[in-house]
Short mmCIF file of C-alpha atoms and ligand atoms in Angstrom, two decimals:
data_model
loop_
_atom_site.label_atom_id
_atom_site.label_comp_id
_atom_site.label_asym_id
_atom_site.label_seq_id
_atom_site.Cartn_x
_atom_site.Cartn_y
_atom_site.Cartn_z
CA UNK A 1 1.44 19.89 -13.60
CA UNK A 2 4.12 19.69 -10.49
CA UNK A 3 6.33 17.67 -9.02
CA UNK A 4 7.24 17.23 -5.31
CA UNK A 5 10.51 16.94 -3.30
CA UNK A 6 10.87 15.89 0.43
CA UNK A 7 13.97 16.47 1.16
CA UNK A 8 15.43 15.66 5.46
CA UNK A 9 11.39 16.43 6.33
CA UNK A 10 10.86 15.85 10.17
CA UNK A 11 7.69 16.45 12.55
CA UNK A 12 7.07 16.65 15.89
CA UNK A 13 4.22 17.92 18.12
CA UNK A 14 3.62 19.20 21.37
CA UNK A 15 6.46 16.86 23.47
CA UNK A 16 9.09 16.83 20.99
CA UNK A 17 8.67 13.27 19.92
CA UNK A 18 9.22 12.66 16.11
CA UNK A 19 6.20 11.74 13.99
CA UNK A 20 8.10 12.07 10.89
CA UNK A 21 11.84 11.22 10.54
CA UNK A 22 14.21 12.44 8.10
CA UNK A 23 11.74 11.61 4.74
CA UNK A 24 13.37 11.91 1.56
CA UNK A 25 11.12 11.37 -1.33
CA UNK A 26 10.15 12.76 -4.81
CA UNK A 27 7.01 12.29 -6.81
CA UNK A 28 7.08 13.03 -10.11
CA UNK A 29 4.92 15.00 -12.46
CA UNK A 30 1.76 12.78 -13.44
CA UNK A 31 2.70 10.59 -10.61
CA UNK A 32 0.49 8.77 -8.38
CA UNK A 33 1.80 8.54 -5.08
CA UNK A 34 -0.08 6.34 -2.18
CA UNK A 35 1.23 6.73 1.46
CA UNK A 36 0.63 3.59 2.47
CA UNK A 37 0.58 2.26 6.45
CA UNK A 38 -1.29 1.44 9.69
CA UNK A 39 -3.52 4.35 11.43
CA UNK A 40 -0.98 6.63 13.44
CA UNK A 41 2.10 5.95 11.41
CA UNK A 42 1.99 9.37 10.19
CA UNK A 43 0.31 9.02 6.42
CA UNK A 44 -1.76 11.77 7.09
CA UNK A 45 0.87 14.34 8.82
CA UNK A 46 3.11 13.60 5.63
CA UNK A 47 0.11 14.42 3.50
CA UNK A 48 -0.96 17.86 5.48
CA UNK A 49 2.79 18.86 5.44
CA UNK A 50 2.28 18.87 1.28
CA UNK A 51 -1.12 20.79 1.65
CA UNK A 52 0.31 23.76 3.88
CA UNK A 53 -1.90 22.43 6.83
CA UNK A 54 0.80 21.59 8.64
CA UNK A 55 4.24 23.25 9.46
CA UNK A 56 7.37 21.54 8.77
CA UNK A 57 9.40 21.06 11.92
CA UNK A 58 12.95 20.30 9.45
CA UNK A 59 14.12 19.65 6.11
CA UNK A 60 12.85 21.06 2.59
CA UNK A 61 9.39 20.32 1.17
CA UNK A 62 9.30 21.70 -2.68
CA UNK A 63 6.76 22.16 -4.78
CA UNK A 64 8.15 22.44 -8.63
CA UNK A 65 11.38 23.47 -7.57
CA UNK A 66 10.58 26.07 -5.32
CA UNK A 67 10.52 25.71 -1.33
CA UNK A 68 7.27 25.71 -0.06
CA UNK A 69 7.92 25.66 3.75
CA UNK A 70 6.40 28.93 4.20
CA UNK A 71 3.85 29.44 1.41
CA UNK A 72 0.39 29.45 2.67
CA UNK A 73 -1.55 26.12 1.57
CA UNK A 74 -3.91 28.52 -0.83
CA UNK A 75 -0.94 29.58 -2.66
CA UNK A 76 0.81 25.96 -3.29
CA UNK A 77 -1.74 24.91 -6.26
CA UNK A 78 -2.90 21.84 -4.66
CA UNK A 79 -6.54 20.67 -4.00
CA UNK A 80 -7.13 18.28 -1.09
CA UNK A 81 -10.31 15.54 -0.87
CA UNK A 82 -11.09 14.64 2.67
CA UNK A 83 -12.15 11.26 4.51
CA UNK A 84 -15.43 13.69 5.90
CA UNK A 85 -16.26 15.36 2.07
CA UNK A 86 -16.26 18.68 3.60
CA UNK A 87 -18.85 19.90 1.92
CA UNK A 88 -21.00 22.88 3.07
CA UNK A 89 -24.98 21.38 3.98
CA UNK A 90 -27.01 24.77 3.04
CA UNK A 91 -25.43 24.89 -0.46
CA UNK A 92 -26.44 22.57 -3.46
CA UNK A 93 -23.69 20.57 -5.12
CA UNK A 94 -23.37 23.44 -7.72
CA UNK A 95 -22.76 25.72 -5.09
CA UNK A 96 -20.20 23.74 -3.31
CA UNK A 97 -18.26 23.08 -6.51
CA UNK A 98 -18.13 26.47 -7.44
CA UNK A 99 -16.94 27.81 -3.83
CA UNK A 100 -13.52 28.13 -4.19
CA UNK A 101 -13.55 29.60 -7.65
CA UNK A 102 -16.17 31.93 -6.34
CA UNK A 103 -13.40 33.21 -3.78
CA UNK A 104 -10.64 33.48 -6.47
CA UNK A 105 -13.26 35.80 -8.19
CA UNK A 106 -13.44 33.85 -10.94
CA UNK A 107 -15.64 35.00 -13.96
CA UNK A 108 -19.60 33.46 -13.84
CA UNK A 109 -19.40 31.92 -16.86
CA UNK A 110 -15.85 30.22 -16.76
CA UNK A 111 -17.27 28.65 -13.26
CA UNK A 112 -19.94 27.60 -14.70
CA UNK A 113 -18.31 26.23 -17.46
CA UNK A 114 -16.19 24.28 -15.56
CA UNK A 115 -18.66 23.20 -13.28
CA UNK A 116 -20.60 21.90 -15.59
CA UNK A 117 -17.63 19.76 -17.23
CA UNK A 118 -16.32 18.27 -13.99
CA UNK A 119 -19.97 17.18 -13.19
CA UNK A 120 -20.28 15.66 -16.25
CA UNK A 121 -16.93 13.87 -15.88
CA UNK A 122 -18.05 12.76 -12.23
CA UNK A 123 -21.71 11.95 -13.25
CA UNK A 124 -23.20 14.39 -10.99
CA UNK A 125 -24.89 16.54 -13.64
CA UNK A 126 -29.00 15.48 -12.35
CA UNK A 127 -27.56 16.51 -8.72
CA UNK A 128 -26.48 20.17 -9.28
CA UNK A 129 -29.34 21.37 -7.43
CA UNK A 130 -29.67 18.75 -4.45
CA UNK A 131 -27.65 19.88 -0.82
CA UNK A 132 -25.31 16.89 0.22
CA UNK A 133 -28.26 15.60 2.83
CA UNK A 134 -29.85 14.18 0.08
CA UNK A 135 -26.68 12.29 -1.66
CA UNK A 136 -25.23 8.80 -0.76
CA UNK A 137 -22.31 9.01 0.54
CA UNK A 138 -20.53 8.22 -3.21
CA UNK A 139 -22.43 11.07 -4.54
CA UNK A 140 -20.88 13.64 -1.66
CA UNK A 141 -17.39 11.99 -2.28
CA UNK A 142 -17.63 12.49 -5.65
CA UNK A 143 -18.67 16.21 -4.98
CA UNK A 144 -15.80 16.68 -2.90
CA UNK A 145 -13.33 15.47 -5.73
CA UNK A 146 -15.56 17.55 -8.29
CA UNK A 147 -14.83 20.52 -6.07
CA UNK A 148 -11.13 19.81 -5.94
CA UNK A 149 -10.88 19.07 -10.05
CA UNK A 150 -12.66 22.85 -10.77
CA UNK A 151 -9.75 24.46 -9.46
CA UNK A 152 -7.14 22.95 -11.87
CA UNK A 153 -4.86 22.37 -9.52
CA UNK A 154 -0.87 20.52 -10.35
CA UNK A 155 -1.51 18.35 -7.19
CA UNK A 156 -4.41 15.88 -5.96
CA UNK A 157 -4.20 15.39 -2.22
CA UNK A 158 -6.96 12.48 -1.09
CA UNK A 159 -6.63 11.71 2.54
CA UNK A 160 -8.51 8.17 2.97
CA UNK A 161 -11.47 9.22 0.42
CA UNK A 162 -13.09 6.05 0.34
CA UNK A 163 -12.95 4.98 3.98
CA UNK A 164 -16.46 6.04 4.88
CA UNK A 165 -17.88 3.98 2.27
CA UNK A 166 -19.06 0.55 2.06
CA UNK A 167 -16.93 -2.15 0.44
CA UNK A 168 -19.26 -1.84 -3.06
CA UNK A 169 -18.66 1.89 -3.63
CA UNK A 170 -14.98 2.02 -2.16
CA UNK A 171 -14.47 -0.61 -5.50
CA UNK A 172 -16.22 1.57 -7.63
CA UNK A 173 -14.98 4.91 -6.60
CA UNK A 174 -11.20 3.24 -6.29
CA UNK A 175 -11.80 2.49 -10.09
CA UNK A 176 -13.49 6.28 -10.57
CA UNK A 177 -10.47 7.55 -9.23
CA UNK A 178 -7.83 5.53 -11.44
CA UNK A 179 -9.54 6.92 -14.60
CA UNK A 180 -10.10 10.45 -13.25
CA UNK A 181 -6.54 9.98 -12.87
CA UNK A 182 -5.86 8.77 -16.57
CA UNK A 183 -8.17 12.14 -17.50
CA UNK A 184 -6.39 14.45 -16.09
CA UNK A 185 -2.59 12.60 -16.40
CA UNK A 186 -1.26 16.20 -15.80
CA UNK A 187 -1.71 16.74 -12.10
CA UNK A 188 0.34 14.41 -9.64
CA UNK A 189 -1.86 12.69 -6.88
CA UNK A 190 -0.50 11.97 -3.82
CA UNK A 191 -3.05 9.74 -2.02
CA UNK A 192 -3.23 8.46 1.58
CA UNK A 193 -4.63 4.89 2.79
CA UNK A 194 -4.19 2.52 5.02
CA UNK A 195 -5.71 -0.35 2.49
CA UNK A 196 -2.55 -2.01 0.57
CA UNK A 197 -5.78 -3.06 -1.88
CA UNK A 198 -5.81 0.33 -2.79
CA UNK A 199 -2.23 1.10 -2.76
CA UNK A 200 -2.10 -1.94 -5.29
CA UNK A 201 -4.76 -1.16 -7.25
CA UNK A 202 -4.09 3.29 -7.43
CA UNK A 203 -0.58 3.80 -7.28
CA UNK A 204 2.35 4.52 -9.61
CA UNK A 205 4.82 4.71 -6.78
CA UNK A 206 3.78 3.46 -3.02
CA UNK A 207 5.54 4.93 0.66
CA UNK A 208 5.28 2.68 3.19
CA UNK A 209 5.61 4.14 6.39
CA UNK A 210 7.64 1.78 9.10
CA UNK A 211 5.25 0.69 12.22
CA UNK A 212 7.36 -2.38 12.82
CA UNK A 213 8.75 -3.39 16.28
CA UNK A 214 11.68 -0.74 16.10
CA UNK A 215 10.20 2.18 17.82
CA UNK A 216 12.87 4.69 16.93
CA UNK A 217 12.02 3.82 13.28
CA UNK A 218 8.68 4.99 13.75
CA UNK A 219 7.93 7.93 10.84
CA UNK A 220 10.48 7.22 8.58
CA UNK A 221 9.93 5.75 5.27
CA UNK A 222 10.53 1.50 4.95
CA UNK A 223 10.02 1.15 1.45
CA UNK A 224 9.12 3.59 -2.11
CA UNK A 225 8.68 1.56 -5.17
CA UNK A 226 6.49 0.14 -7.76
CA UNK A 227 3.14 -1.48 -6.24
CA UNK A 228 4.99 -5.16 -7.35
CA UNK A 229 8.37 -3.94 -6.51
CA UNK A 230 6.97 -3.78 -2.65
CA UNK A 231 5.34 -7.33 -3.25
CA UNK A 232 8.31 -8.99 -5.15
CA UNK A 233 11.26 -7.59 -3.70
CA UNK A 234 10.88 -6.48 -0.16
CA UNK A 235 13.49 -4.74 1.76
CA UNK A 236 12.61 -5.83 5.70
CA UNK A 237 10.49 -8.42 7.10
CA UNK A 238 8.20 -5.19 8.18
CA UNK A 239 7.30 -4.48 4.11
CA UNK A 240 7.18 -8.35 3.65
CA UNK A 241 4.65 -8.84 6.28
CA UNK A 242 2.30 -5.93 5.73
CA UNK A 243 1.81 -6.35 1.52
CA UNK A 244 0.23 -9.20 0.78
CA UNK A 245 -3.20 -10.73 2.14
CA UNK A 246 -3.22 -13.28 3.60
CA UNK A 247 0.57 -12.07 4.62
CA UNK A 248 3.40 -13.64 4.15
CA UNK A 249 4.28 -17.03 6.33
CA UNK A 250 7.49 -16.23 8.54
CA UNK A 251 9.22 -19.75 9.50
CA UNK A 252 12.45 -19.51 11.91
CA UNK A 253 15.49 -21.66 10.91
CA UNK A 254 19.02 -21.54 11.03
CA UNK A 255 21.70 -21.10 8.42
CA UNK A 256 22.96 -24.74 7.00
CA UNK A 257 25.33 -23.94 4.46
CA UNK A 258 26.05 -20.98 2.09
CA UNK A 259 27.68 -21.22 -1.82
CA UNK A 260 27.35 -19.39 -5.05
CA UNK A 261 23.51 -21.14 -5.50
CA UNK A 262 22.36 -19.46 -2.22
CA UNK A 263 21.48 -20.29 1.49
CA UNK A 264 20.39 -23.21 2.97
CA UNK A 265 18.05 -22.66 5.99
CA UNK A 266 17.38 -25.75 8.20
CA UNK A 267 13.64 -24.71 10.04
CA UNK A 268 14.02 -25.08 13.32
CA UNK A 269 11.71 -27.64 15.21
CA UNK A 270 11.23 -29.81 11.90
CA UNK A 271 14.97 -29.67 10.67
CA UNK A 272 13.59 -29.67 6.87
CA UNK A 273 16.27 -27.75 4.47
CA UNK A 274 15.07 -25.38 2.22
CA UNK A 275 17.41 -23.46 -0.43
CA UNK A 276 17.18 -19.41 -0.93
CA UNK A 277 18.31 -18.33 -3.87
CA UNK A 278 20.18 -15.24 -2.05
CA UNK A 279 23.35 -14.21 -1.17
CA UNK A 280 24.95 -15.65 1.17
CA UNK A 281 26.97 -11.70 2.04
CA UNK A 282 27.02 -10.72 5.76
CA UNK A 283 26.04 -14.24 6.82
CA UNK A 284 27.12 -17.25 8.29
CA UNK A 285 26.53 -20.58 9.23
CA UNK A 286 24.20 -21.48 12.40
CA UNK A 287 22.92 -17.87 12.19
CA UNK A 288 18.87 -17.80 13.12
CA UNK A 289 17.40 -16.07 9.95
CA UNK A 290 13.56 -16.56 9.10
CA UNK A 291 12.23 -17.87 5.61
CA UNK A 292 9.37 -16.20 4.24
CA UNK A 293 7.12 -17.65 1.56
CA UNK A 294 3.48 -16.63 0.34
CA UNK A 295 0.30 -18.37 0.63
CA UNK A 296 -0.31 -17.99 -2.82
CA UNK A 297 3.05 -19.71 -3.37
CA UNK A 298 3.35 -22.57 -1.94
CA UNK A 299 2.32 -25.70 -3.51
CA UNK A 300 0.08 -28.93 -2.57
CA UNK A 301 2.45 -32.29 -3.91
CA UNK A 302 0.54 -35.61 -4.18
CA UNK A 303 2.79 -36.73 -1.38
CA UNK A 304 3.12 -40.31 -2.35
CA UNK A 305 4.53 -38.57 -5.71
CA UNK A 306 7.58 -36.28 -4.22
CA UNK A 307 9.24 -37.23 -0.86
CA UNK A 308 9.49 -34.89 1.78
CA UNK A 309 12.58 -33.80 2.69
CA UNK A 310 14.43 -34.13 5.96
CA UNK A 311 17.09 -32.95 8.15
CA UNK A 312 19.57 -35.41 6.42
CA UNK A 313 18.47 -34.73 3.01
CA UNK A 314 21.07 -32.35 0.98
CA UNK A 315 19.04 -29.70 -1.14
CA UNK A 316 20.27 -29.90 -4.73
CA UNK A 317 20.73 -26.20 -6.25
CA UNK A 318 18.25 -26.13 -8.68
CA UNK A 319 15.61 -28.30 -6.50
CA UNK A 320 12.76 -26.67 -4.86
CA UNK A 321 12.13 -28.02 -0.96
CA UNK A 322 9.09 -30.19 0.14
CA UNK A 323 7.28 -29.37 3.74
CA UNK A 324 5.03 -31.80 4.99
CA UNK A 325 2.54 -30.20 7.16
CA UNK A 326 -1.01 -31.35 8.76
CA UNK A 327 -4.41 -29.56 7.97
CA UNK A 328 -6.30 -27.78 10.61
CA UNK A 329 -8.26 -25.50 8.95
CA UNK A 330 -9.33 -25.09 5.47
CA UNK A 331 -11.19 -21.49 4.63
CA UNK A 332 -13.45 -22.01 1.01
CA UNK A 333 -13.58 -18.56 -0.42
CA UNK A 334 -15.52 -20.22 -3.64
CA UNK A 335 -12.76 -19.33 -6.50
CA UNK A 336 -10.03 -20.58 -3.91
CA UNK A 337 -9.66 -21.85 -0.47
CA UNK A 338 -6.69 -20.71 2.41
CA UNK A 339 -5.21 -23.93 4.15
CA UNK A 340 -4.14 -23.91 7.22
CA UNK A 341 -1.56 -25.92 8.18
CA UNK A 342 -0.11 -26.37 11.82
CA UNK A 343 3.40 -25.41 11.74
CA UNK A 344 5.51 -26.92 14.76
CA UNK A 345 6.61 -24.33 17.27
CA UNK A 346 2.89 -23.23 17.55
CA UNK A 347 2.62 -20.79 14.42
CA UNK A 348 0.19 -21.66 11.54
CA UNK A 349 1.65 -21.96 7.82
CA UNK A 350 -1.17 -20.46 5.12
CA UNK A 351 -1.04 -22.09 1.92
CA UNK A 352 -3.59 -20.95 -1.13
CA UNK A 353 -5.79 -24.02 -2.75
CA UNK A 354 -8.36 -24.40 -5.53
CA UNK A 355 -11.77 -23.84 -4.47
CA UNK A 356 -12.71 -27.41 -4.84
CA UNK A 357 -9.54 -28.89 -2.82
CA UNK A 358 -10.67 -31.98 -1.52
CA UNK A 359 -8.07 -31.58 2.46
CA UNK A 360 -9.99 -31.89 5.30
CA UNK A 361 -8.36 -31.20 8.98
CA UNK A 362 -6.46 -33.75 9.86
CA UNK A 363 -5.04 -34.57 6.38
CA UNK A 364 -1.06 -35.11 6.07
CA UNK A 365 0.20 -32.75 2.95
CA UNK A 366 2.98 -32.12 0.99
CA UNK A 367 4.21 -28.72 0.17
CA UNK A 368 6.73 -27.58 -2.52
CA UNK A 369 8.65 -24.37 -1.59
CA UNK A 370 9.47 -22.38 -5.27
CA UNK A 371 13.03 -21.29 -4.31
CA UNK A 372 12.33 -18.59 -6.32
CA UNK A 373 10.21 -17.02 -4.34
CA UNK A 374 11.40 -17.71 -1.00
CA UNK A 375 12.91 -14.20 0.92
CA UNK A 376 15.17 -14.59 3.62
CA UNK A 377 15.16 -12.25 6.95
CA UNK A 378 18.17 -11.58 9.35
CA UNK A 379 17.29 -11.25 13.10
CA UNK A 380 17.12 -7.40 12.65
CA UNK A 381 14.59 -7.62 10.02
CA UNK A 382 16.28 -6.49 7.01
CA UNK A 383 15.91 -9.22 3.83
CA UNK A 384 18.92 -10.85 2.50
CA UNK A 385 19.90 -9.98 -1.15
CA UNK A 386 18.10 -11.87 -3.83
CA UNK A 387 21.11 -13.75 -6.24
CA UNK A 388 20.55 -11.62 -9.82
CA UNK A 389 21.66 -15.14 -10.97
CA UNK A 390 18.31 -16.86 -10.05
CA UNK A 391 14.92 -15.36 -11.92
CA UNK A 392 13.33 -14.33 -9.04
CA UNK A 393 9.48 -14.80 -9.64
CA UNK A 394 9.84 -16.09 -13.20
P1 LIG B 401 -2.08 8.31 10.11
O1 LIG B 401 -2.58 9.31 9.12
O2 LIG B 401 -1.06 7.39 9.54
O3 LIG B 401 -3.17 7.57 10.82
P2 LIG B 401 -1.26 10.65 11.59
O4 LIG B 401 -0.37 11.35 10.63
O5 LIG B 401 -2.64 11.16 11.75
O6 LIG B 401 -1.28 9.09 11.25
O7 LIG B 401 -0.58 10.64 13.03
C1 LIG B 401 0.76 10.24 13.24
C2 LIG B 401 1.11 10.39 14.71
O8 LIG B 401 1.08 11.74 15.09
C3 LIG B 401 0.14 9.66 15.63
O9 LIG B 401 0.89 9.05 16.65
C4 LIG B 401 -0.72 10.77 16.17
O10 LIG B 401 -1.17 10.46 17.46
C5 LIG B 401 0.23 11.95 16.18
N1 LIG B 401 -0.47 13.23 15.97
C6 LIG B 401 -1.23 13.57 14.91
N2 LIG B 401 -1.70 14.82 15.02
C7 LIG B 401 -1.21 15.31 16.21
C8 LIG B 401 -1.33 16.56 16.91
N3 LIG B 401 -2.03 17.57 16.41
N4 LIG B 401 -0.67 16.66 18.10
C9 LIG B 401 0.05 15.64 18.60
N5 LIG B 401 0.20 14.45 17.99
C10 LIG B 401 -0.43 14.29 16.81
#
């Protein structure tokens, strides 16, 4: 059982250049921790910083209390499960499992004792004998985890463990992993990924690293929080944008009017009004903002049954807004279908529809806007406050 603390971390290679800015971060015990971001935004360096693999250039990194910068990975009690397995090809799976206890001189029958449990946890008990040549590429993954549970360690490291399988096993071994993880509720996993499905799906806490257009940001941490805390409440346009699939629609407007209900954002190129329920603090009218909504949010309208709004219509407080928007694409999925709509200044708007929805290209529809889950962006990307008064996603 352990707990970590980041605490000012930086990294930088070779030139100098900062990988990993000023990262302040604690996962608890039991916790499980995704890094979660693009390839390069430094998931990975983060991770290998926490396994000894990799110095720390500044700040604190400690491991139950006790500063770590200097301890040798073998002595920090973690066990780390790698994108490539790692396993050794001339010895079987027992042998591979039993390796590291092996070199703590661990006694014969406690190894195989424990061998023998955590293949029987991972299902690998009628593979003891086989070398990894002749396992799928599940089997060796689940070796490689087997290896790391033997040694009891009070921290999981996975670095991208299901990225070199195919979309079938990655769902199975996700789930694997989430009740391994419920089995052994003592050790903290900190687990890296570039797939927000698996962020979703794994974590207790997610870190998502910033890759957004502000290069200076690059490295540093945009958001920690709950997997629906990232989804519901995002802090920048950045952590709005990358959680969610498909991601959030971004439509540019102008600030109309501001009160104690929220903002009124008038899209540019359409002048329709749409009402935010968020504070109106820091800004002002005619300021260029952009409104975000979800696919899965909006909302077809019969459109002979709710008129659209326009640039002269006044948005009542508690009234939701009304787009009207033409069909160019519609994508079936079977259980639903992603329209697309065109969205005047040359964008597309993505809207979610039954399976069955009978708009074709070319159709005229109606859209209702949930104020409730509109977010609001300022020109440097950072989202306006939500108004406590309104339930946000009720
Ligand atoms: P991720 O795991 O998110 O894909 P990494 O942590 O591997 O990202 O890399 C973060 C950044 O650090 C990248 O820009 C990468 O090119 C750089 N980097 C990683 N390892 C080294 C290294 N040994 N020397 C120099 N730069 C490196």
């Amino acid at each position: 059982m352990a707990s970590i603390s980041l605490r000012g971390v930086q990294k930088a290679y070779g030139d100098g250049t900062p990988v990993i800015r000023n990262v302040d971060l604690d996962i608890g015990e039991n916790e499980f921790c995704v890094f979660l971001g693009p390839s390069g935004c430094g998931k990975s360096t983060l991770l290998r910083m926490i396994a000894g693999l990799e110095d720390v250039t500044d700040g604190d990194l400690a491991i139950d209390g006790a500063i770590v910068n200097d301890v040798p990975a073998a002595q920090r009690g973690v066990a780390m499960v790698f994108q490539s397995y790692a396993l050794f090809p001339h010895m079987t799976v027992f042998e591979n499992m039993a390796f590291g206890l092996k070199l703590a001189k661990t006694p014969k029958d406690e190894i195989e004792r424990k061998v023998r449990e955590a293949a029987r946890i991972l299902q690998l008990e009628a593979l003891l004998e086989r070398r990894p040549k002749a396992l799928s590429g599940g089997q060796r993954q689940r070796v490689a985890i087997g290896r790391a549970i033997v040694r009891e360690p009070g921290v999981f490291l996975f670095d991208e463990p299901l990225s070199n399988l195919d979309a079938t096993l990655r769902g199975q071994t996700r789930v694997e992993i989430a009740r391994l993880h419920k089995q052994f509720a003592k050790a903290s996993v900190v687990y890296v990924t570039h797939d927000q499905i698996e962020a979703m799906t794994l974590a207790d806490k997610i870190v998502l690293l910033y890759t957004g257009k502000d290069t200076e940001r690059y490295g540093s941490i945009a958001q920690i929080g709950a997997p629906l805390e990232l989804y519901r409440r995002p802090k920048s346009r950045f952590v709005a944008g990358f959680i969610g699939s498909p991601r959030m629609n971004f439509l540019p407007g102008k600030v109309a009017s501001l009160d104690a209900q929220g903002v009124v954002v008038t899209l540019d190129h359409t002048g329709e009004n749409v009402r935010v329920p968020v504070s109106g603090a820091g800004l002002q009218t005619a300021q260029p903002v952009t409104l975000g909504v979800r696919p899965e949010h909006l909302e077809f309208v019969d459109a002979l049954a709710v008129a659209p709004a326009t640039a002269a219509t006044t948005v009542a407080a508690s009234a939701d807004s009304v787009l009207t928007r033409t069909v160019s694409l519609v994508e079936q999925l079977g259980e639903h279908s992603y329209v697309h709509l065109d969205q005047p200044g040359g964008a597309v708007l993505i809207a979610k529809a039954p399976g069955e929805t009978r708009l074709a290209p070319g159709d005229r529809a109606s859209l209702r806007v949930p104020r409730a889950v509109c977010h609001l962006f300022t020109e440097d990307g950072f989202a306006a406050d939500a108004l406590e008064s309104v339930e946000h996603y009720a």
